[in-house]
Amino acid sequence: MTPLSDTTLLPADGPTAPPRANGELVFDAPWQTRIFGATVALCEAGRFEWPEFQQRLINAISAHEAAIDAETPGEGSDYDYWGCWLDAFRSLADAHGWAGAETLHDMEHELEARPVGHDH
Amino acid sequence: MSHDHDPRAIRTEALERLLVDQGLITSAAIDTIIERYETDVGPLNGARVVAKAWTDSEYRTRLLNDGTAAIAELAIGGAQGEKMVVVENTPDVHNVVVCTLCSCYPWPVLGLPPAWYKDPAYRSRIVREPRKVLGEFGLTLDDNIEIRVWDSSAEIRYLVLPERPESVIDDDEEALAELVTRDSMIGVARIDA
């Protein structure tokens, strides 16, 4: 195969780096893996239909791209795909009453207040 | 920055905690999904489909007529593969797949999409200037080859059936499958053997 390399399409390294071979990791951080797994698990449990999440993801990506364009025209390096996914999931959880803004904020606050090294 | 202090990591953990506390999902179910997509589901599935189509012309016909059903014959299916359409490369036509709005991708046959597939640059430019973008992937196509760009819609997921390398004569499906790359099934590469 001819790997994508030395191109002007995308940066050579960093989060949007092109693949060098089949089967490279698609997640850059554990939270990305986790939010992906939670979304699919929740869908498979029949809690929502995928197109609903998909539309929220499209909206989040569209808003994110508009924000990036406003800040750095023509630059895609700050692109945060999994941040968009997380935003879409948060809005899904909010809309279904699973995690309203206040409830989520309280839980985040509780987790942040844990002592350093809590889970090591 | 440690991921412990990344607000996105905290948010993810908080969401999971809230969902689990309400009995909507279990952490074990999340673990199972992650393991499935990290170990079981990937481009090897698509490669098996392609290799079978190369060696069995009746299967190839079924695959092009009803991708979902033909792929299911190999016991491959699942989320994001409910409505599969397979598009065939020929000497005159080259197919390439994109999702212009987000990141739709046929998970059961290709696994999860690579970062560049989700990048705004690929998503917008492959539609506008496909020949140039494919050139940047290292794939130079003659001007007389028509390029068809397939935009994954709400339901349909596309898989490209690449051309079989002429130099490979043996019909050993397993050996053929090893030649088939993920990128060739997205349509940003061809298979040289």
Short mmCIF file of C-alpha atoms in Angstrom, two decimals:
data_model
loop_
_atom_site.label_atom_id
_atom_site.label_comp_id
_atom_site.label_asym_id
_atom_site.label_seq_id
_atom_site.Cartn_x
_atom_site.Cartn_y
_atom_site.Cartn_z
CA MET A 1 0.00 0.00 0.00
CA THR A 2 0.98 3.60 -0.31
CA PRO A 3 0.69 5.28 3.04
CA LEU A 4 -0.41 8.86 3.27
CA SER A 5 2.83 10.69 3.86
CA ASP A 6 4.64 13.92 3.10
CA THR A 7 1.44 15.52 2.04
CA THR A 8 0.03 18.96 2.41
CA LEU A 9 -3.35 17.49 3.27
CA LEU A 10 -2.74 16.90 6.95
CA PRO A 11 0.02 17.35 9.50
CA ALA A 12 2.54 14.54 9.79
CA ASP A 13 2.02 14.09 13.50
CA GLY A 14 -0.38 15.12 16.24
CA PRO A 15 -3.98 14.15 16.74
CA THR A 16 -4.95 14.43 13.08
CA ALA A 17 -1.91 12.55 11.84
CA PRO A 18 -2.55 10.27 8.90
CA PRO A 19 -2.26 6.54 9.35
CA ARG A 20 1.03 4.79 8.65
CA ALA A 21 -0.46 1.32 8.48
CA ASN A 22 -3.67 -0.53 8.92
CA GLY A 23 -5.07 -0.88 12.38
CA GLU A 24 -3.48 2.11 14.07
CA LEU A 25 -5.07 3.35 17.26
CA VAL A 26 -8.03 5.58 16.66
CA PHE A 27 -8.11 6.93 20.22
CA ASP A 28 -5.57 9.36 21.65
CA ALA A 29 -6.72 9.28 25.26
CA PRO A 30 -8.59 6.87 27.52
CA TRP A 31 -11.58 9.19 27.87
CA GLN A 32 -12.13 9.03 24.09
CA THR A 33 -12.27 5.24 24.22
CA ARG A 34 -14.62 5.44 27.16
CA ILE A 35 -17.11 7.90 25.69
CA PHE A 36 -17.20 5.89 22.47
CA GLY A 37 -17.91 2.70 24.42
CA ALA A 38 -20.57 4.38 26.54
CA THR A 39 -22.36 5.74 23.47
CA VAL A 40 -22.46 2.40 21.67
CA ALA A 41 -23.37 0.47 24.83
CA LEU A 42 -26.24 2.85 25.55
CA CYS A 43 -27.51 2.50 21.99
CA GLU A 44 -27.26 -1.29 22.08
CA ALA A 45 -29.18 -1.22 25.36
CA GLY A 46 -32.01 0.38 23.38
CA ARG A 47 -31.88 3.73 25.17
CA PHE A 48 -31.79 5.77 21.96
CA GLU A 49 -31.73 5.35 18.18
CA TRP A 50 -28.39 6.02 16.50
CA PRO A 51 -29.64 8.71 14.05
CA GLU A 52 -30.50 10.90 17.02
CA PHE A 53 -26.92 10.82 18.23
CA GLN A 54 -25.65 11.21 14.69
CA GLN A 55 -27.58 14.43 14.21
CA ARG A 56 -26.22 15.77 17.49
CA LEU A 57 -22.70 14.86 16.37
CA ILE A 58 -23.22 16.65 13.05
CA ASN A 59 -24.40 19.73 14.96
CA ALA A 60 -21.45 19.63 17.36
CA ILE A 61 -18.94 19.23 14.53
CA SER A 62 -20.54 22.03 12.56
CA ALA A 63 -20.42 24.40 15.55
CA HIS A 64 -16.85 23.41 16.34
CA GLU A 65 -15.71 23.97 12.77
CA ALA A 66 -17.38 27.37 12.67
CA ALA A 67 -15.57 28.31 15.88
CA ILE A 68 -12.22 27.11 14.54
CA ASP A 69 -12.72 28.96 11.26
CA ALA A 70 -13.43 32.15 13.15
CA GLU A 71 -10.25 31.83 15.17
CA THR A 72 -7.76 30.42 12.71
CA PRO A 73 -8.98 30.54 9.13
CA GLY A 74 -7.66 27.69 7.06
CA GLU A 75 -6.12 25.83 9.97
CA GLY A 76 -7.50 22.50 11.11
CA SER A 77 -4.89 21.59 13.69
CA ASP A 78 -7.05 22.45 16.70
CA TYR A 79 -9.75 20.11 15.51
CA ASP A 80 -11.16 18.18 18.45
CA TYR A 81 -13.25 15.37 17.01
CA TRP A 82 -13.73 13.48 20.26
CA GLY A 83 -14.56 16.72 22.03
CA CYS A 84 -17.41 17.08 19.53
CA TRP A 85 -18.47 13.49 20.23
CA LEU A 86 -18.47 14.27 23.95
CA ASP A 87 -20.57 17.41 23.36
CA ALA A 88 -23.04 15.39 21.31
CA PHE A 89 -23.27 12.75 24.00
CA ARG A 90 -23.74 15.36 26.71
CA SER A 91 -26.62 16.93 24.78
CA LEU A 92 -28.15 13.47 24.26
CA ALA A 93 -27.94 12.72 27.98
CA ASP A 94 -29.41 16.12 28.77
CA ALA A 95 -32.31 15.76 26.33
CA HIS A 96 -33.24 12.35 27.74
CA GLY A 97 -33.06 13.58 31.32
CA TRP A 98 -30.13 11.29 32.21
CA ALA A 99 -27.71 14.08 33.03
CA GLY A 100 -29.01 17.64 33.21
CA ALA A 101 -26.54 20.51 33.28
CA GLU A 102 -26.70 20.94 37.02
CA THR A 103 -26.48 17.23 37.84
CA LEU A 104 -23.51 16.86 35.52
CA HIS A 105 -21.78 19.89 36.99
CA ASP A 106 -22.21 18.54 40.51
CA MET A 107 -20.80 15.17 39.55
CA GLU A 108 -17.83 16.77 37.78
CA HIS A 109 -17.19 18.87 40.85
CA GLU A 110 -17.28 15.78 43.07
CA LEU A 111 -14.80 13.95 40.83
CA GLU A 112 -12.47 16.94 40.63
CA ALA A 113 -12.42 17.20 44.41
CA ARG A 114 -10.90 13.75 44.82
CA PRO A 115 -7.38 13.64 46.23
CA VAL A 116 -4.53 13.26 43.75
CA GLY A 117 -3.81 9.64 42.93
CA HIS A 118 -7.31 8.54 43.85
CA ASP A 119 -7.40 5.66 41.43
CA HIS A 120 -3.76 4.59 41.37
CA MET B 1 -1.35 17.74 30.81
CA SER B 2 -2.35 14.61 32.66
CA HIS B 3 -5.62 13.21 31.36
CA ASP B 4 -6.85 13.27 34.97
CA HIS B 5 -6.97 17.05 34.70
CA ASP B 6 -8.44 17.21 31.24
CA PRO B 7 -11.98 18.54 31.73
CA ARG B 8 -13.12 16.23 28.93
CA ALA B 9 -11.85 13.22 30.90
CA ILE B 10 -13.67 14.40 34.01
CA ARG B 11 -16.84 15.01 32.01
CA THR B 12 -16.67 11.54 30.46
CA GLU B 13 -16.23 9.93 33.84
CA ALA B 14 -19.08 11.98 35.32
CA LEU B 15 -21.43 10.99 32.50
CA GLU B 16 -20.55 7.33 32.83
CA ARG B 17 -21.07 7.50 36.60
CA LEU B 18 -24.49 9.11 36.21
CA LEU B 19 -25.64 6.61 33.58
CA VAL B 20 -24.43 3.63 35.60
CA ASP B 21 -26.00 4.98 38.81
CA GLN B 22 -29.35 5.15 37.01
CA GLY B 23 -29.00 1.60 35.74
CA LEU B 24 -29.02 2.70 32.09
CA ILE B 25 -25.76 0.90 31.27
CA THR B 26 -23.05 -0.98 33.11
CA SER B 27 -19.32 -0.32 33.04
CA ALA B 28 -18.87 -3.94 32.02
CA ALA B 29 -21.02 -3.34 28.93
CA ILE B 30 -18.78 -0.43 27.98
CA ASP B 31 -15.70 -2.64 28.47
CA THR B 32 -17.23 -5.24 26.16
CA ILE B 33 -17.90 -2.70 23.40
CA ILE B 34 -14.37 -1.30 23.64
CA GLU B 35 -12.82 -4.75 23.49
CA ARG B 36 -14.94 -5.64 20.48
CA TYR B 37 -13.78 -2.61 18.49
CA GLU B 38 -10.17 -2.89 19.62
CA THR B 39 -9.73 -6.57 18.86
CA ASP B 40 -12.54 -8.18 16.83
CA VAL B 41 -13.89 -5.64 14.36
CA GLY B 42 -11.53 -4.23 11.77
CA PRO B 43 -10.45 -4.04 8.13
CA LEU B 44 -9.71 -7.76 8.04
CA ASN B 45 -13.45 -8.34 7.79
CA GLY B 46 -13.68 -6.13 4.72
CA ALA B 47 -10.60 -7.82 3.26
CA ARG B 48 -12.34 -11.21 3.52
CA VAL B 49 -15.33 -9.81 1.65
CA VAL B 50 -13.12 -8.40 -1.10
CA ALA B 51 -11.08 -11.60 -1.45
CA LYS B 52 -14.23 -13.67 -1.80
CA ALA B 53 -15.62 -11.31 -4.42
CA TRP B 54 -12.36 -11.62 -6.37
CA THR B 55 -12.51 -15.41 -6.44
CA ASP B 56 -16.24 -16.10 -6.69
CA SER B 57 -18.04 -14.22 -9.46
CA GLU B 58 -21.49 -15.22 -8.22
CA TYR B 59 -20.65 -13.82 -4.79
CA ARG B 60 -19.34 -10.67 -6.45
CA THR B 61 -22.68 -10.22 -8.24
CA ARG B 62 -24.61 -10.72 -5.01
CA LEU B 63 -22.29 -8.31 -3.21
CA LEU B 64 -22.84 -5.55 -5.75
CA ASN B 65 -26.60 -6.15 -5.83
CA ASP B 66 -27.18 -6.31 -2.07
CA GLY B 67 -24.09 -5.52 -0.03
CA THR B 68 -25.70 -6.02 3.36
CA ALA B 69 -26.95 -9.52 2.58
CA ALA B 70 -23.75 -10.68 0.87
CA ILE B 71 -21.59 -9.40 3.73
CA ALA B 72 -23.90 -11.14 6.21
CA GLU B 73 -23.17 -14.43 4.39
CA LEU B 74 -19.70 -14.22 5.94
CA ALA B 75 -21.25 -13.68 9.38
CA ILE B 76 -20.22 -10.02 9.33
CA GLY B 77 -22.68 -7.36 10.44
CA GLY B 78 -23.73 -5.08 13.25
CA ALA B 79 -23.93 -1.41 14.15
CA GLN B 80 -23.16 0.97 11.28
CA GLY B 81 -23.44 -1.83 8.76
CA GLU B 82 -27.20 -2.16 8.55
CA LYS B 83 -27.38 -0.82 4.99
CA MET B 84 -24.20 -1.53 3.04
CA VAL B 85 -23.60 -0.57 -0.57
CA VAL B 86 -20.51 -1.91 -2.33
CA VAL B 87 -19.10 0.08 -5.23
CA GLU B 88 -16.70 -1.55 -7.66
CA ASN B 89 -13.52 -0.06 -9.05
CA THR B 90 -12.89 -0.79 -12.72
CA PRO B 91 -10.23 0.32 -15.21
CA ASP B 92 -12.48 3.29 -16.02
CA VAL B 93 -14.01 4.18 -12.66
CA HIS B 94 -12.44 4.81 -9.27
CA ASN B 95 -14.63 5.11 -6.17
CA VAL B 96 -13.80 6.91 -2.94
CA VAL B 97 -15.87 7.26 0.24
CA VAL B 98 -16.36 10.19 2.59
CA CYS B 99 -18.78 11.46 5.20
CA THR B 100 -18.99 15.18 4.62
CA LEU B 101 -21.07 16.00 7.70
CA CYS B 102 -19.47 13.86 10.40
CA SER B 103 -17.77 10.48 10.41
CA CYS B 104 -20.14 7.79 9.14
CA TYR B 105 -18.15 4.69 8.30
CA PRO B 106 -18.93 0.97 7.88
CA TRP B 107 -17.71 -0.30 11.24
CA PRO B 108 -18.42 -4.04 10.71
CA VAL B 109 -16.14 -4.28 7.67
CA LEU B 110 -13.54 -1.58 8.39
CA GLY B 111 -13.55 -1.03 12.14
CA LEU B 112 -13.46 2.55 13.38
CA PRO B 113 -12.38 5.34 11.05
CA PRO B 114 -8.83 6.71 11.08
CA ALA B 115 -8.26 10.29 12.23
CA TRP B 116 -7.79 11.71 8.72
CA TYR B 117 -11.21 10.37 7.64
CA LYS B 118 -12.82 12.57 10.31
CA ASP B 119 -10.68 15.60 9.56
CA PRO B 120 -12.41 18.66 8.03
CA ALA B 121 -9.70 18.86 5.35
CA TYR B 122 -10.44 15.41 3.96
CA ARG B 123 -14.20 15.76 4.33
CA SER B 124 -14.46 18.96 2.35
CA ARG B 125 -11.60 18.62 -0.13
CA ILE B 126 -12.24 15.07 -1.37
CA VAL B 127 -15.56 16.32 -2.76
CA ARG B 128 -14.17 19.53 -4.27
CA GLU B 129 -10.91 18.26 -5.69
CA PRO B 130 -10.83 14.47 -5.45
CA ARG B 131 -8.07 13.96 -8.00
CA LYS B 132 -5.75 16.32 -6.17
CA VAL B 133 -6.48 14.86 -2.74
CA LEU B 134 -5.99 11.29 -4.00
CA GLY B 135 -2.69 12.48 -5.46
CA GLU B 136 -1.68 13.63 -1.99
CA PHE B 137 -2.44 10.13 -0.73
CA GLY B 138 0.05 8.88 -3.32
CA LEU B 139 -2.63 7.71 -5.73
CA THR B 140 -2.25 9.29 -9.15
CA LEU B 141 -5.09 8.47 -11.52
CA ASP B 142 -5.07 9.03 -15.26
CA ASP B 143 -7.31 11.85 -16.39
CA ASN B 144 -9.54 9.44 -18.30
CA ILE B 145 -10.46 7.55 -15.11
CA GLU B 146 -13.73 8.82 -13.70
CA ILE B 147 -13.68 9.45 -9.94
CA ARG B 148 -16.93 8.87 -8.05
CA VAL B 149 -17.14 10.28 -4.53
CA TRP B 150 -19.73 8.60 -2.28
CA ASP B 151 -21.01 10.65 0.64
CA SER B 152 -22.22 8.41 3.46
CA SER B 153 -25.74 9.47 4.23
CA ALA B 154 -27.91 8.94 7.26
CA GLU B 155 -28.29 5.24 6.59
CA ILE B 156 -26.06 4.02 3.78
CA ARG B 157 -22.46 2.95 4.40
CA TYR B 158 -20.20 2.38 1.42
CA LEU B 159 -17.40 -0.10 0.84
CA VAL B 160 -15.12 0.09 -2.18
CA LEU B 161 -14.39 -3.17 -3.98
CA PRO B 162 -10.84 -2.55 -5.22
CA GLU B 163 -9.48 -4.01 -8.45
CA ARG B 164 -7.67 -7.29 -8.08
CA PRO B 165 -3.98 -6.96 -8.91
CA GLU B 166 -3.43 -8.67 -12.27
CA SER B 167 -0.15 -10.16 -11.16
CA VAL B 168 -1.81 -12.35 -8.53
CA ILE B 169 -3.12 -15.48 -10.23
CA ASP B 170 -3.60 -17.88 -7.33
CA ASP B 171 -7.15 -17.97 -5.95
CA ASP B 172 -6.15 -18.56 -2.32
CA GLU B 173 -8.70 -16.37 -0.51
CA GLU B 174 -6.66 -16.02 2.66
CA ALA B 175 -3.57 -14.93 0.77
CA LEU B 176 -5.63 -12.50 -1.31
CA ALA B 177 -7.24 -11.03 1.80
CA GLU B 178 -3.79 -10.18 3.13
CA LEU B 179 -3.23 -7.91 0.14
CA VAL B 180 -6.37 -5.86 0.79
CA THR B 181 -5.68 -2.69 2.74
CA ARG B 182 -8.14 -0.57 4.65
CA ASP B 183 -7.27 2.46 2.53
CA SER B 184 -8.08 0.57 -0.67
CA MET B 185 -11.56 -0.17 0.68
CA ILE B 186 -12.11 3.52 1.49
CA GLY B 187 -10.83 4.31 -1.98
CA VAL B 188 -7.77 6.42 -1.21
CA ALA B 189 -5.38 3.70 -2.38
CA ARG B 190 -5.15 0.91 -4.91
CA ILE B 191 -3.67 -2.50 -4.40
CA ASP B 192 -0.31 -3.14 -5.96
CA ALA B 193 1.13 -6.60 -5.72
#
